[in-house]
Coordinates of C-alpha atoms in Angstrom, one line a residue:
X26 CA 0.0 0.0 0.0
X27 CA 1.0 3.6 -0.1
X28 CA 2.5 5.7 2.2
X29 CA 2.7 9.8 2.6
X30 CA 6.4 10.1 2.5
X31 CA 5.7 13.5 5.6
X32 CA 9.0 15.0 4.4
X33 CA 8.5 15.4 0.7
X34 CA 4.7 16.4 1.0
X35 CA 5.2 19.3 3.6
X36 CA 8.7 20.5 1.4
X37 CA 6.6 20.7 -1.4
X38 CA 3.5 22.4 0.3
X39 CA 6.6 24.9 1.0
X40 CA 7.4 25.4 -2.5
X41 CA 4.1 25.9 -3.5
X42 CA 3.2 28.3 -0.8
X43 CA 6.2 30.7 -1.4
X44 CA 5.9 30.2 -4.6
X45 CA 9.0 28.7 -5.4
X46 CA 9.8 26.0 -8.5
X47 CA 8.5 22.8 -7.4
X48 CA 11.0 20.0 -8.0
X49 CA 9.1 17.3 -9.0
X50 CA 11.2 14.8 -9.3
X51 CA 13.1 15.3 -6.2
X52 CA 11.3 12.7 -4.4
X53 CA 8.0 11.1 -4.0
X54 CA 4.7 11.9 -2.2
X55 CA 3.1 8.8 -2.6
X56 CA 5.6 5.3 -2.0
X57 CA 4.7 1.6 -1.6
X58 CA 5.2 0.5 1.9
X59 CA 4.3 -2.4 4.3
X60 CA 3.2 -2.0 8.0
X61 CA 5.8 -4.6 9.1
X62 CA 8.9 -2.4 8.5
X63 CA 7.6 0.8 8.5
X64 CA 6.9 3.2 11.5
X65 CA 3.9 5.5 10.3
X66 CA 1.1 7.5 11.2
X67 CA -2.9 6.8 10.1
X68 CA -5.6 9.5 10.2
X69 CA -8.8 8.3 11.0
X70 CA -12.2 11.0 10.2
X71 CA -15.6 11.6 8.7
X72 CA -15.4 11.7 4.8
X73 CA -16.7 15.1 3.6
X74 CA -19.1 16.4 1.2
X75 CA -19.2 19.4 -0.6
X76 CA -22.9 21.4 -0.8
X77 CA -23.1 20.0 -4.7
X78 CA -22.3 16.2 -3.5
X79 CA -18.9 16.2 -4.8
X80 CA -16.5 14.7 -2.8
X81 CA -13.9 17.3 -0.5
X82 CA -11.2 14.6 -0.3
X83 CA -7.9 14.3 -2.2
X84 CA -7.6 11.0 -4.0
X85 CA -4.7 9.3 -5.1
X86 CA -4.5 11.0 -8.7
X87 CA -5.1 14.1 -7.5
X88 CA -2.2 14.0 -4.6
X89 CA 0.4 12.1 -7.4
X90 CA -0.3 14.6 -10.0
X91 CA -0.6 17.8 -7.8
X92 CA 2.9 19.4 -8.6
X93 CA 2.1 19.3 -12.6
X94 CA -1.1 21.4 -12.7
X95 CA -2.1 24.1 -13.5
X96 CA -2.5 27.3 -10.7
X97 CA -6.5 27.1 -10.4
X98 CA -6.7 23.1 -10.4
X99 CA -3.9 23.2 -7.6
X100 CA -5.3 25.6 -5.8
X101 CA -8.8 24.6 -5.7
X102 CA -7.5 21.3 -4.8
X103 CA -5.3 22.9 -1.6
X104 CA -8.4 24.6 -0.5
X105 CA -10.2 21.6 0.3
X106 CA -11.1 20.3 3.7
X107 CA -9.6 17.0 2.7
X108 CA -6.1 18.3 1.5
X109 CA -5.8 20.6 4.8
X110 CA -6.8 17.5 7.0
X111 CA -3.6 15.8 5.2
X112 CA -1.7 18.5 5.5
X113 CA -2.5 19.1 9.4
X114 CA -1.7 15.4 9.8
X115 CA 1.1 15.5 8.3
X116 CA 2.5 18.5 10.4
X117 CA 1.8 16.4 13.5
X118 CA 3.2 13.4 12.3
X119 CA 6.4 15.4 11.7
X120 CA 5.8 16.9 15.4
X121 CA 5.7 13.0 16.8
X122 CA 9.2 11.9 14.3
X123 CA 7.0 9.9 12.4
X124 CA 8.1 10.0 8.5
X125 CA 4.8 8.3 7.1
X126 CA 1.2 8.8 6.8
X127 CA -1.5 6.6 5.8
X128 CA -5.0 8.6 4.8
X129 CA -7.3 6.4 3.3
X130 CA -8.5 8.8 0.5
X131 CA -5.4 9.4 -1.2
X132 CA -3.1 5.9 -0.7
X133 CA -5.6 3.6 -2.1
X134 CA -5.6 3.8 -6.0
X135 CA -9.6 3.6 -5.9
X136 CA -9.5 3.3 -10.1
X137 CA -8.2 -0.1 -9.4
X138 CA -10.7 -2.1 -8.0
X139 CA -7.9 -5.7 -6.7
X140 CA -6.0 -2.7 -4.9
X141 CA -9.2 -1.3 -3.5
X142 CA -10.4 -4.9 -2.2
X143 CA -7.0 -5.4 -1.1
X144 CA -6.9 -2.3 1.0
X145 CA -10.3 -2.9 2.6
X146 CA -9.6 -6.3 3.7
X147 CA -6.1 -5.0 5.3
X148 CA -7.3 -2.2 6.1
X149 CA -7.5 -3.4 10.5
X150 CA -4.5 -4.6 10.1
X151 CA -2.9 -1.3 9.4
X152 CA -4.8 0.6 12.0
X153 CA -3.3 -1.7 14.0
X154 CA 0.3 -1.6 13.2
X155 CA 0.1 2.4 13.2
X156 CA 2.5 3.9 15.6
X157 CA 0.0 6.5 16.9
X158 CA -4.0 7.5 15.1
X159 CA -4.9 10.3 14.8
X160 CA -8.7 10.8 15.6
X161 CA -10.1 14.0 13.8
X162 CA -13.4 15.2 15.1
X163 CA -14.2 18.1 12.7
X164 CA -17.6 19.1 14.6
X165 CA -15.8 19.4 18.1
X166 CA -15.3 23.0 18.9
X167 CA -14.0 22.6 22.2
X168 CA -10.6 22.9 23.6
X169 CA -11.5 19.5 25.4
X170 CA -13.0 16.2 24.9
X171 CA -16.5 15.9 24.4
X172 CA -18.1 14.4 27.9
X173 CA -21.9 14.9 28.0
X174 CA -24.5 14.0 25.8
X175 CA -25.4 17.1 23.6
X176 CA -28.7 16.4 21.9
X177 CA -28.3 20.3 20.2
X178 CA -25.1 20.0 19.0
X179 CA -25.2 16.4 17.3
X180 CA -28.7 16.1 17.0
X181 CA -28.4 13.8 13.7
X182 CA -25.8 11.7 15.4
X183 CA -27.1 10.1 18.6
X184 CA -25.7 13.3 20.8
X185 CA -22.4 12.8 20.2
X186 CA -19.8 13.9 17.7
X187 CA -20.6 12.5 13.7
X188 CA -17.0 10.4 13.8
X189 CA -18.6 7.9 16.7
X190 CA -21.7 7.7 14.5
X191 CA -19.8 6.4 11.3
X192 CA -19.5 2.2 10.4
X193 CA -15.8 2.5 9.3
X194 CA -14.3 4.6 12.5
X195 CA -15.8 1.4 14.7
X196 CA -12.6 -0.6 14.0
X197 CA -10.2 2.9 13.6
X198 CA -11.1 3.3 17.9
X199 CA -10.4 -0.3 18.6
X200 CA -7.6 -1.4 16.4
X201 CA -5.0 1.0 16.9
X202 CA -2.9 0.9 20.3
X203 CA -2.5 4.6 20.4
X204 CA -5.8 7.1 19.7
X205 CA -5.2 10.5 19.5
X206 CA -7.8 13.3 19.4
X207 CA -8.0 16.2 17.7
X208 CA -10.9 19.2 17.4
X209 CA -12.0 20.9 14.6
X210 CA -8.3 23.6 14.7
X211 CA -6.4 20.5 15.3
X212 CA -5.9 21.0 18.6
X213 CA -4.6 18.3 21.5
X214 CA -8.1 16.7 23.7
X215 CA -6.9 13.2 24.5
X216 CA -6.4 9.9 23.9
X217 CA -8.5 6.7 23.9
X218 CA -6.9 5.4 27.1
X219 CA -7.8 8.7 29.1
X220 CA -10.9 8.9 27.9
X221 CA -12.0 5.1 27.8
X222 CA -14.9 5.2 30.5
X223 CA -16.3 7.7 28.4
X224 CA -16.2 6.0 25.3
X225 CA -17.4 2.8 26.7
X226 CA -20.6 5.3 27.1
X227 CA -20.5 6.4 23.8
X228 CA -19.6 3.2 21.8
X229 CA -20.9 0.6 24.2
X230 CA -17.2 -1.0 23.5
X231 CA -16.4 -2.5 26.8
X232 CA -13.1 -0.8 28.3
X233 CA -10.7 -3.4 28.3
X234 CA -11.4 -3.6 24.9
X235 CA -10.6 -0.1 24.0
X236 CA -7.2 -0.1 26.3
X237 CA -5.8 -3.5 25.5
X238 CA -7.8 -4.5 21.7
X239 CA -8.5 -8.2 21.6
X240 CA -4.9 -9.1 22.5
X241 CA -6.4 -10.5 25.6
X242 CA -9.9 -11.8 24.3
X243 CA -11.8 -12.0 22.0
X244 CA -15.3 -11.0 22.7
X245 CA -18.5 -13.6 21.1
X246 CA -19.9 -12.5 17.5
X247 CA -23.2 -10.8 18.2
X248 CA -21.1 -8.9 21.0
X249 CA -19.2 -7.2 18.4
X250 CA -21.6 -6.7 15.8
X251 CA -24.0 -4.8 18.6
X252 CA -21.7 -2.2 18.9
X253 CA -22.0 -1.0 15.4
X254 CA -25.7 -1.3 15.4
X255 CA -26.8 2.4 15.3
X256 CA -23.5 3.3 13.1
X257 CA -24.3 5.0 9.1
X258 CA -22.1 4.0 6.2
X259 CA -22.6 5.9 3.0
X260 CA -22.8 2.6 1.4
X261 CA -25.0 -0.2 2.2
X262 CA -22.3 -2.6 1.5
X263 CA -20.1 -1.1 3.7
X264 CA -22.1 -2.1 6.8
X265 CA -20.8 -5.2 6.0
X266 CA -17.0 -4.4 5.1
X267 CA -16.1 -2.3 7.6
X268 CA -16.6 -5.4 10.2
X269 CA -14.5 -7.9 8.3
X270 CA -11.0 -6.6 10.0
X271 CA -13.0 -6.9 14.0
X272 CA -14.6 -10.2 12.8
X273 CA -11.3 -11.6 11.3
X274 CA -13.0 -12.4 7.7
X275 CA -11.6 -11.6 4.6
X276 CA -14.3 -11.6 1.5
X277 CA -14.4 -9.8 -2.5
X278 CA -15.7 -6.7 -3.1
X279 CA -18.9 -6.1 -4.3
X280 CA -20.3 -2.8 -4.6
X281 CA -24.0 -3.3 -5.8
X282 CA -25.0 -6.0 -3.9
X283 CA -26.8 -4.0 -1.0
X284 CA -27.4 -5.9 2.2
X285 CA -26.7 -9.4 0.2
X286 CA -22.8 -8.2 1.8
X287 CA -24.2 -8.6 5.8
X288 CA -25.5 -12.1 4.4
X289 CA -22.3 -12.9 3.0
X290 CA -20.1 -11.2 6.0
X291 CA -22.7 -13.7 8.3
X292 CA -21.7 -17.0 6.2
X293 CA -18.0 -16.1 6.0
X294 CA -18.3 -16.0 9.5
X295 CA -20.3 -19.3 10.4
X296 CA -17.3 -21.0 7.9
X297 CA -14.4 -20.1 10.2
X298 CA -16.1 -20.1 13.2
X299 CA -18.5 -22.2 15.6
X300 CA -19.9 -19.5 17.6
X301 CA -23.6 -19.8 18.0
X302 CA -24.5 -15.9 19.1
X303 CA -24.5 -15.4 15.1
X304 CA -28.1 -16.5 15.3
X305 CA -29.1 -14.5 18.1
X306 CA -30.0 -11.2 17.1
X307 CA -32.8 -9.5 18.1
X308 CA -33.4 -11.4 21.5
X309 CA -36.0 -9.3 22.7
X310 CA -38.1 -9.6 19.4
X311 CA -38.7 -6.2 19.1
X312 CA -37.6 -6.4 15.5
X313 CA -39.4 -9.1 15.2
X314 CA -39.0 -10.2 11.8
X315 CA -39.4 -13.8 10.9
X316 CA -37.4 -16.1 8.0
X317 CA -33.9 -16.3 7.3
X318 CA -31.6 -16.9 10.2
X319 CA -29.1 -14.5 9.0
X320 CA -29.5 -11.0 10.0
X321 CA -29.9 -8.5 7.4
X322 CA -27.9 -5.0 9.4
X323 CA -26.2 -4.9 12.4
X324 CA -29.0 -2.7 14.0
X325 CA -30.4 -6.7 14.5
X326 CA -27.9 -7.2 17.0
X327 CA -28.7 -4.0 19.0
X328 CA -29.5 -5.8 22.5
X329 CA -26.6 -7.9 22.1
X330 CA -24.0 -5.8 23.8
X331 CA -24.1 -8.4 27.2
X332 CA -23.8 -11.6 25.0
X333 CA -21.4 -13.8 25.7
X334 CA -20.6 -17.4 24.6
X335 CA -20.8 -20.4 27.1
X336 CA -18.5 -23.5 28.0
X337 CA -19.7 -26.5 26.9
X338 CA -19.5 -28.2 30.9
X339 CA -22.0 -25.4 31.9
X340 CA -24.2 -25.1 29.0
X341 CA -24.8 -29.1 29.6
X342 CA -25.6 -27.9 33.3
X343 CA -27.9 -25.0 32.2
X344 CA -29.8 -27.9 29.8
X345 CA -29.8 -30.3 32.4
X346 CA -29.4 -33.3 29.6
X347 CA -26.7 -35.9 29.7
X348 CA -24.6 -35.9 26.5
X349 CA -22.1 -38.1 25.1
X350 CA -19.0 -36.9 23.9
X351 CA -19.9 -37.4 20.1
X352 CA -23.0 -35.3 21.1
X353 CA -20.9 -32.6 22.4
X354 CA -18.5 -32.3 19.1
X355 CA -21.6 -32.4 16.6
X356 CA -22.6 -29.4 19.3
X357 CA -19.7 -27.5 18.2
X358 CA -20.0 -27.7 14.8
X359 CA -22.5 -26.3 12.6
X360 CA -21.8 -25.9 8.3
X361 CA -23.1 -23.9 5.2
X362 CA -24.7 -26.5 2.7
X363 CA -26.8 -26.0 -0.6
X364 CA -29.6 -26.8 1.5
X365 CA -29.5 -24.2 4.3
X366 CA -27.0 -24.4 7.4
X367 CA -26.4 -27.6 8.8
X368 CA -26.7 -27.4 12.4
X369 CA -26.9 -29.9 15.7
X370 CA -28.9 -28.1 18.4
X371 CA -31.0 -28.9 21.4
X372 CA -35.1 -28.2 21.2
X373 CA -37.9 -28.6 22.8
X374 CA -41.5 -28.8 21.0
X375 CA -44.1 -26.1 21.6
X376 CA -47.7 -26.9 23.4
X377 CA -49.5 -25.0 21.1
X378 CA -47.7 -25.3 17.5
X379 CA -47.1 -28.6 16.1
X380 CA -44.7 -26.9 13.5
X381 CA -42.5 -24.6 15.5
X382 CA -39.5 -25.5 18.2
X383 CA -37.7 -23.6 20.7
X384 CA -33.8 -24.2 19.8
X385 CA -31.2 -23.4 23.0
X386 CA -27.6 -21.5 21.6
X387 CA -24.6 -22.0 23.2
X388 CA -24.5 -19.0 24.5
X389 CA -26.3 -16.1 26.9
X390 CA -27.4 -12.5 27.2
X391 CA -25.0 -11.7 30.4
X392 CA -22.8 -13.4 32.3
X393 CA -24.3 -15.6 34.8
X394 CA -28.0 -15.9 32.9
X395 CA -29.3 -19.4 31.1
X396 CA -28.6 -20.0 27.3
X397 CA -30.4 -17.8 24.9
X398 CA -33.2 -19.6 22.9
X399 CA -35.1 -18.8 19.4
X400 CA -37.7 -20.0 17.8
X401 CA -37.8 -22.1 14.5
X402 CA -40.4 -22.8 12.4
X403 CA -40.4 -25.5 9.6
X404 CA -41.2 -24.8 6.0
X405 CA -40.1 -26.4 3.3
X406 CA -38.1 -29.3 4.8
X407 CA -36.3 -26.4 6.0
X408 CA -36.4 -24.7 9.1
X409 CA -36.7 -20.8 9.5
X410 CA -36.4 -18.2 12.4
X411 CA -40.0 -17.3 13.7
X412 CA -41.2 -14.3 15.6
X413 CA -44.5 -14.1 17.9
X414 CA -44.6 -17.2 19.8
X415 CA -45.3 -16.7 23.6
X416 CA -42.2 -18.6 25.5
X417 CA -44.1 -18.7 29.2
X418 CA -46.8 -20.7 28.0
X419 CA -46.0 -22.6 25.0
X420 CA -42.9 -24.0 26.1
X421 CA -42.8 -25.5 29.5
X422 CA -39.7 -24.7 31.7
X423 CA -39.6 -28.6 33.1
X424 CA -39.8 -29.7 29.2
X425 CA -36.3 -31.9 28.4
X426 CA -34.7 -31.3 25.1
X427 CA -34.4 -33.3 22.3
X428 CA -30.9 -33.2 20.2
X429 CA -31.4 -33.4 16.5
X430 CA -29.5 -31.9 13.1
X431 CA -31.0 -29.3 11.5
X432 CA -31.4 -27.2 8.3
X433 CA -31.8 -23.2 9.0
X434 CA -33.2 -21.0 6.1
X435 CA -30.4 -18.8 5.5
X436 CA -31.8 -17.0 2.4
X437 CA -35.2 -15.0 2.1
X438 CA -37.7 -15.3 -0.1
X439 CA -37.4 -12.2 -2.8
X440 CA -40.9 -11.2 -2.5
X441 CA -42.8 -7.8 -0.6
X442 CA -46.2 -8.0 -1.2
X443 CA -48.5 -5.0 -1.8
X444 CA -52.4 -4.9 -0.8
X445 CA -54.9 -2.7 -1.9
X446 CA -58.2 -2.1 0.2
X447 CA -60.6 -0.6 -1.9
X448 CA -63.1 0.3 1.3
X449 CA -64.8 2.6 -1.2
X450 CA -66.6 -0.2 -2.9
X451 CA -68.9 -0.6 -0.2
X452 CA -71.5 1.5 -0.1
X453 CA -74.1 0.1 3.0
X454 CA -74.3 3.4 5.7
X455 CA -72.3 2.4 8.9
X456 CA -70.4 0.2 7.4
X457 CA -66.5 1.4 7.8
X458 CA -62.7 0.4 8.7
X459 CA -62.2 1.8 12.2
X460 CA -58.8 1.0 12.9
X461 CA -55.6 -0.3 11.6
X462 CA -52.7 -1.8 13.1
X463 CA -49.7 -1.1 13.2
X464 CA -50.5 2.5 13.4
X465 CA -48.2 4.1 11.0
X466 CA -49.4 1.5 8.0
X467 CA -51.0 3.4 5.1
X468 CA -54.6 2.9 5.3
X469 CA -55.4 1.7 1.0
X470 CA -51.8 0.3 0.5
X471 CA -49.7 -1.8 2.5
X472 CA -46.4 -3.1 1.3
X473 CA -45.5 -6.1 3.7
X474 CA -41.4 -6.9 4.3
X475 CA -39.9 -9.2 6.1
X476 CA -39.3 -6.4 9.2
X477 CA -43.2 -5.9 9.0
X478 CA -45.0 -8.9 7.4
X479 CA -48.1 -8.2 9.0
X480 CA -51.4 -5.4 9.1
X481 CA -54.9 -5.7 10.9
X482 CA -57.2 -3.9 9.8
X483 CA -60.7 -3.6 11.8
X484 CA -64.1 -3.2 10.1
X485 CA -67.3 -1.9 11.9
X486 CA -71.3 -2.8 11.1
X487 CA -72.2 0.1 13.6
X488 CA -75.8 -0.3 13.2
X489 CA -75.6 -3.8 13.9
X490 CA -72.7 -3.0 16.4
X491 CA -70.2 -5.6 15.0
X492 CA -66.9 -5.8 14.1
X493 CA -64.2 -8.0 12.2
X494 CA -60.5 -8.0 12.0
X495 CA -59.3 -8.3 8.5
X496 CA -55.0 -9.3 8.3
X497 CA -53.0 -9.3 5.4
X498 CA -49.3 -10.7 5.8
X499 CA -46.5 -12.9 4.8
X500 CA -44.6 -15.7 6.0
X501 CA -41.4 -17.5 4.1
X502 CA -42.3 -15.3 1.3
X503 CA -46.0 -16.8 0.8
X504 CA -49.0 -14.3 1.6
X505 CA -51.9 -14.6 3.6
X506 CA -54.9 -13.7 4.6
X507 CA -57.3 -14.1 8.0
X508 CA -60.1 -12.8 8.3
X509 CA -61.8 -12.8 12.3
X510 CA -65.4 -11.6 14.0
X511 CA -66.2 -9.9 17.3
X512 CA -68.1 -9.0 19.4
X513 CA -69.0 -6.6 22.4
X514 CA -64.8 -5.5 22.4
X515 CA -63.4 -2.0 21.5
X516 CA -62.2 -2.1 18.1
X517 CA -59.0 -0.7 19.0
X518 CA -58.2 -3.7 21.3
X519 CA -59.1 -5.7 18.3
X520 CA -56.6 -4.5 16.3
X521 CA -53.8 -5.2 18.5
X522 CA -54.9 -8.6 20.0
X523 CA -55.6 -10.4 16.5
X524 CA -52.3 -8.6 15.3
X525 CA -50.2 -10.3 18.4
X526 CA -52.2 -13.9 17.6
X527 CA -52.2 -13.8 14.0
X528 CA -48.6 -13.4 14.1
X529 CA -47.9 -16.5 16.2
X530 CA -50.8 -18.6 13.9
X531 CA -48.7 -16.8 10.8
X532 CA -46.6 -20.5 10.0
X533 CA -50.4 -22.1 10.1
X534 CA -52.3 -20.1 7.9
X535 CA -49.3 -19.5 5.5
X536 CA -49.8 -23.3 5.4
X537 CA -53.4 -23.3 4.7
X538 CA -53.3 -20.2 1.8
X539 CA -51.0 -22.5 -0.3
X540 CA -53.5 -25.5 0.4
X541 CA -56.3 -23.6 -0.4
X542 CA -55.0 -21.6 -3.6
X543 CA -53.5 -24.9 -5.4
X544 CA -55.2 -25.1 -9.2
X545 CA -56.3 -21.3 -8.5
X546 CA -55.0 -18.4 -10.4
X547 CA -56.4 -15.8 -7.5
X548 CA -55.3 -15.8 -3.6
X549 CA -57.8 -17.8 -1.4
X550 CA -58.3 -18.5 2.5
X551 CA -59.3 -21.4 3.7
X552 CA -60.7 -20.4 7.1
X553 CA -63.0 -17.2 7.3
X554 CA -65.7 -17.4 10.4
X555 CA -68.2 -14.6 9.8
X556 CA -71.6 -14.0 11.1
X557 CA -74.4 -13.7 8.5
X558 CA -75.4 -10.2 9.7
X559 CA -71.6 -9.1 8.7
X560 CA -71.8 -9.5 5.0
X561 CA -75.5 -7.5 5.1

């Protein structure tokens, strides 16, 4: 990779400043360079924008060919917040007798796209050979480190400074052994090691992690991944690829493939590694979306910031089961197949679902708590992660589990159904939708996803006082449709309750829609109980 040779760029900043000949072939700016034998610098920051969307950076053309253009390019070029964040760099890298700088915009030839996948999957590694980082926090005005949340200030970026808010700066805090940071005039306001309590605040990065890296340990997958779960990248992709270095993955570059690169990150993963807390995202269900096992952002992983994997001695304590020793290494094992991911895990059936199971993961929420269990649901052969079941009553505590080999969805079905309620075709007086649920669905139109496969809609007969839940939804990318009567209940309540129980009977009537539309060109349901004085 390239290195800044500090020297030769700040001489001929010199030159150009006062004006003098620039010797351009005294020595070079730019010089190929490998982090084993080379004591260097590394600037980490917030790529900028100009107000018509054009980049403010320097790239690696523009740094080379700097010397042989013309007055108005050069200038205009100089004048950029990019080139003066190099240039201040550089000045403090000559400050600390370091002769080399890294800078990510201008010593990666970006026009070649083997040296920019090269770069990206190095790109930890030379974070973490730095001799010092230099943090810049362009938005920090203040002759000290930001302490206190400041909703005013960073309103767009969680309270806090936009460099903690950005996907890429995630493994720019943690890989390097010495973080240096700067405010917006380049001024001194601390280092990570002084200021590690408060960025355990900020970043939820646990502080022996930010003082000592993962020399010492190595924290569990979903661990990680929670802690760039409410981080932006400008690309989608890059969710995925700026984890690779604190994950330990290498993979291609592939720019276009939108969140198909979290998948792929995900499976690179489960190939090199046997850690279960992969499939444990969104442990609270508040997500709540149902399907693949994968997760398709890191914002999935949000309440994982406690997990942590468990020993095999106490997870067979936790389950209470006796195991024999070829049990326990088909346990640790788990492999990506044509068929889905072949896995060995411990279940127990469910009391009120003939289809769906209640798998235990080798590892917990916190230290100290029991193994972390999700929900599968089979289709297909096939079995796929399942939202809406009700844990304290359909799966007894005293219930032993049953070992058996599995196959986990890992891919969704490519398909987000839109329905159209044309309420104005019925014309009987009284007769309305009252209510809809979830609340922020649009009323005539709703697009079902896998993060919200399901609306209720709620019809009234007021003169007749009667009312019936209508719900549109999808499951394993098949649609379906319920349709439910009531009576003598709010229609509000309505709403909500047949929303919470059509979402656990979702793997069921999924089931019976594709029974009941086979040899039909149209949708169908099988099941619709409604009184006769409804359809008056």
């Amino acid at each position: 990779m390239y290195l800044i040779n500090v020297k030769s760029f700040l001489k001929r900043e010199q030159a150009i400043v006062s004006q003098w000949p620039v010797n351009r072939r005294a020595s070079k700016i730019l010089d190929c360079r490998d982090y084993e034998s080379t004591k260097y610098a590394i600037l980490s920051h917030r790529w900028m924008e100009k107000e018509l969307g054009e980049t403010a950076e320097v790239n690696y053309e523009e740094m080379v060919e700097l010397a042989n253009m013309d007055t108005k390019k050069r200038d205009e070029i100089r004048d950029r917040a990019g080139y003066q964040k190099i240039f201040r760099s550089c000045k403090q890298a000559e400050m600390d007798k370091l002769e080399w700088l890294w800078v990510d915009t201008c010593c990666i030839d970006k026009r070649s796209s083997a040296e920019l996948s090269e770069a990206i999957n190095s790109m930890y590694r030379w974070y973490e050979k730095s001799a010092r980082c230099y943090a810049y926090l362009h938005d920090v005005p203040y002759q000290s480190f930001p302490t206190k949340f400041d909703s005013w200030r960073y309103e767009k970026f969680n309270g806090w400074p936009e460099w903690f808010s950005r996907g890429w700066t995630l493994q720019e805090l943690i890989a390097p052994n010495d973080v240096r940071f700067f405010n917006e005039d380049w001024q001194f306001i601390g280092d990570k090691r002084t200021h590690s309590s408060t960025l355990q605040t900020i970043t939820r990065v646990p502080q022996n992690i930010l003082t000592n890296g993962f020399s010492l340990t190595r924290p569990c997958v979903a661990q990680i991944m929670s802690w760039a779960a409410d981080r932006n990248t400008s690309r989608v992709e890059d969710k995925a690829y700026s984890l690779m270095g604190l994950l330990g993955v290498n993979m291609g570059m592939l720019y276009g493939e939108g969140k198909r690169a979290f998948h792929r990150l995900q499976l690179e993963i489960i190939r090199m590694s046997n850690d279960q807390s992969i499939f444990a995202w969104d442990p609270d269900g508040k997500i709540g979306r149902s399907g693949s096992v994968l997760a398709d952002e890191p914002s999935y992983f949000r309440a994982c910031s406690g997990m942590q994997t468990m020993e095999i001695d106490k997870f067979k304590k936790t389950l209470n089961a006796d195991m024999s020793t070829e049990e326990e290494e088909r346990l640790g094992s788990f492999l990506v197949t044509n068929r889905g991911i072949q896995i060995y895990l411990p279940f127990r059936s469910s009391s009120g679902s003939d289809t769906v199971l209640a798998a235990t993961l080798q590892c917990s929420a916190s230290e100290g708590q029991t193994p972390v269990t999700i929900y599968l649901t089979l289709w297909k052969s096939n079995y796929c992660r399942f939202f809406g079941s009700q844990p304290e009553t359909a799966f007894p505590k005293e219930s032993v589990p049953t070992f058996r080999q599995l196959y986990l969805t890992y891919q969704d079905a490519p398909h987000d159904p839109i329905f159209e309620f044309d309420d104005e075709a019925v014309f009987e007086p009284g007769f309305s939708s009252s209510s809809i649920y979830p609340e922020h669905m649009d009323r005539n139109k709703v697009e079902l996803t896998n993060s919200n496969p399901l609306c209720v809609r709620t019809y009234v007969n007021r003169p007749l006082d009667c009312y019936f839940s209508v719900g549109v939804g999808q499951c394993f990318g098949q649609v379906w449709i319920n349709v439910l009567e009531h009576s003598g209940r709010s229609q509000d309540v309505i709403a909500k309750d047949e929303y919470r129980e059509m979402q656990i009977r979702g793997p069921g009537l999924v089931r019976s829609m594709v029974e009941a539309s086979r040899g039909h060109s149209r949708i169908s349901t099988k099941y619709t109980c409604l009184h006769q004085t409804q359809w008056a």
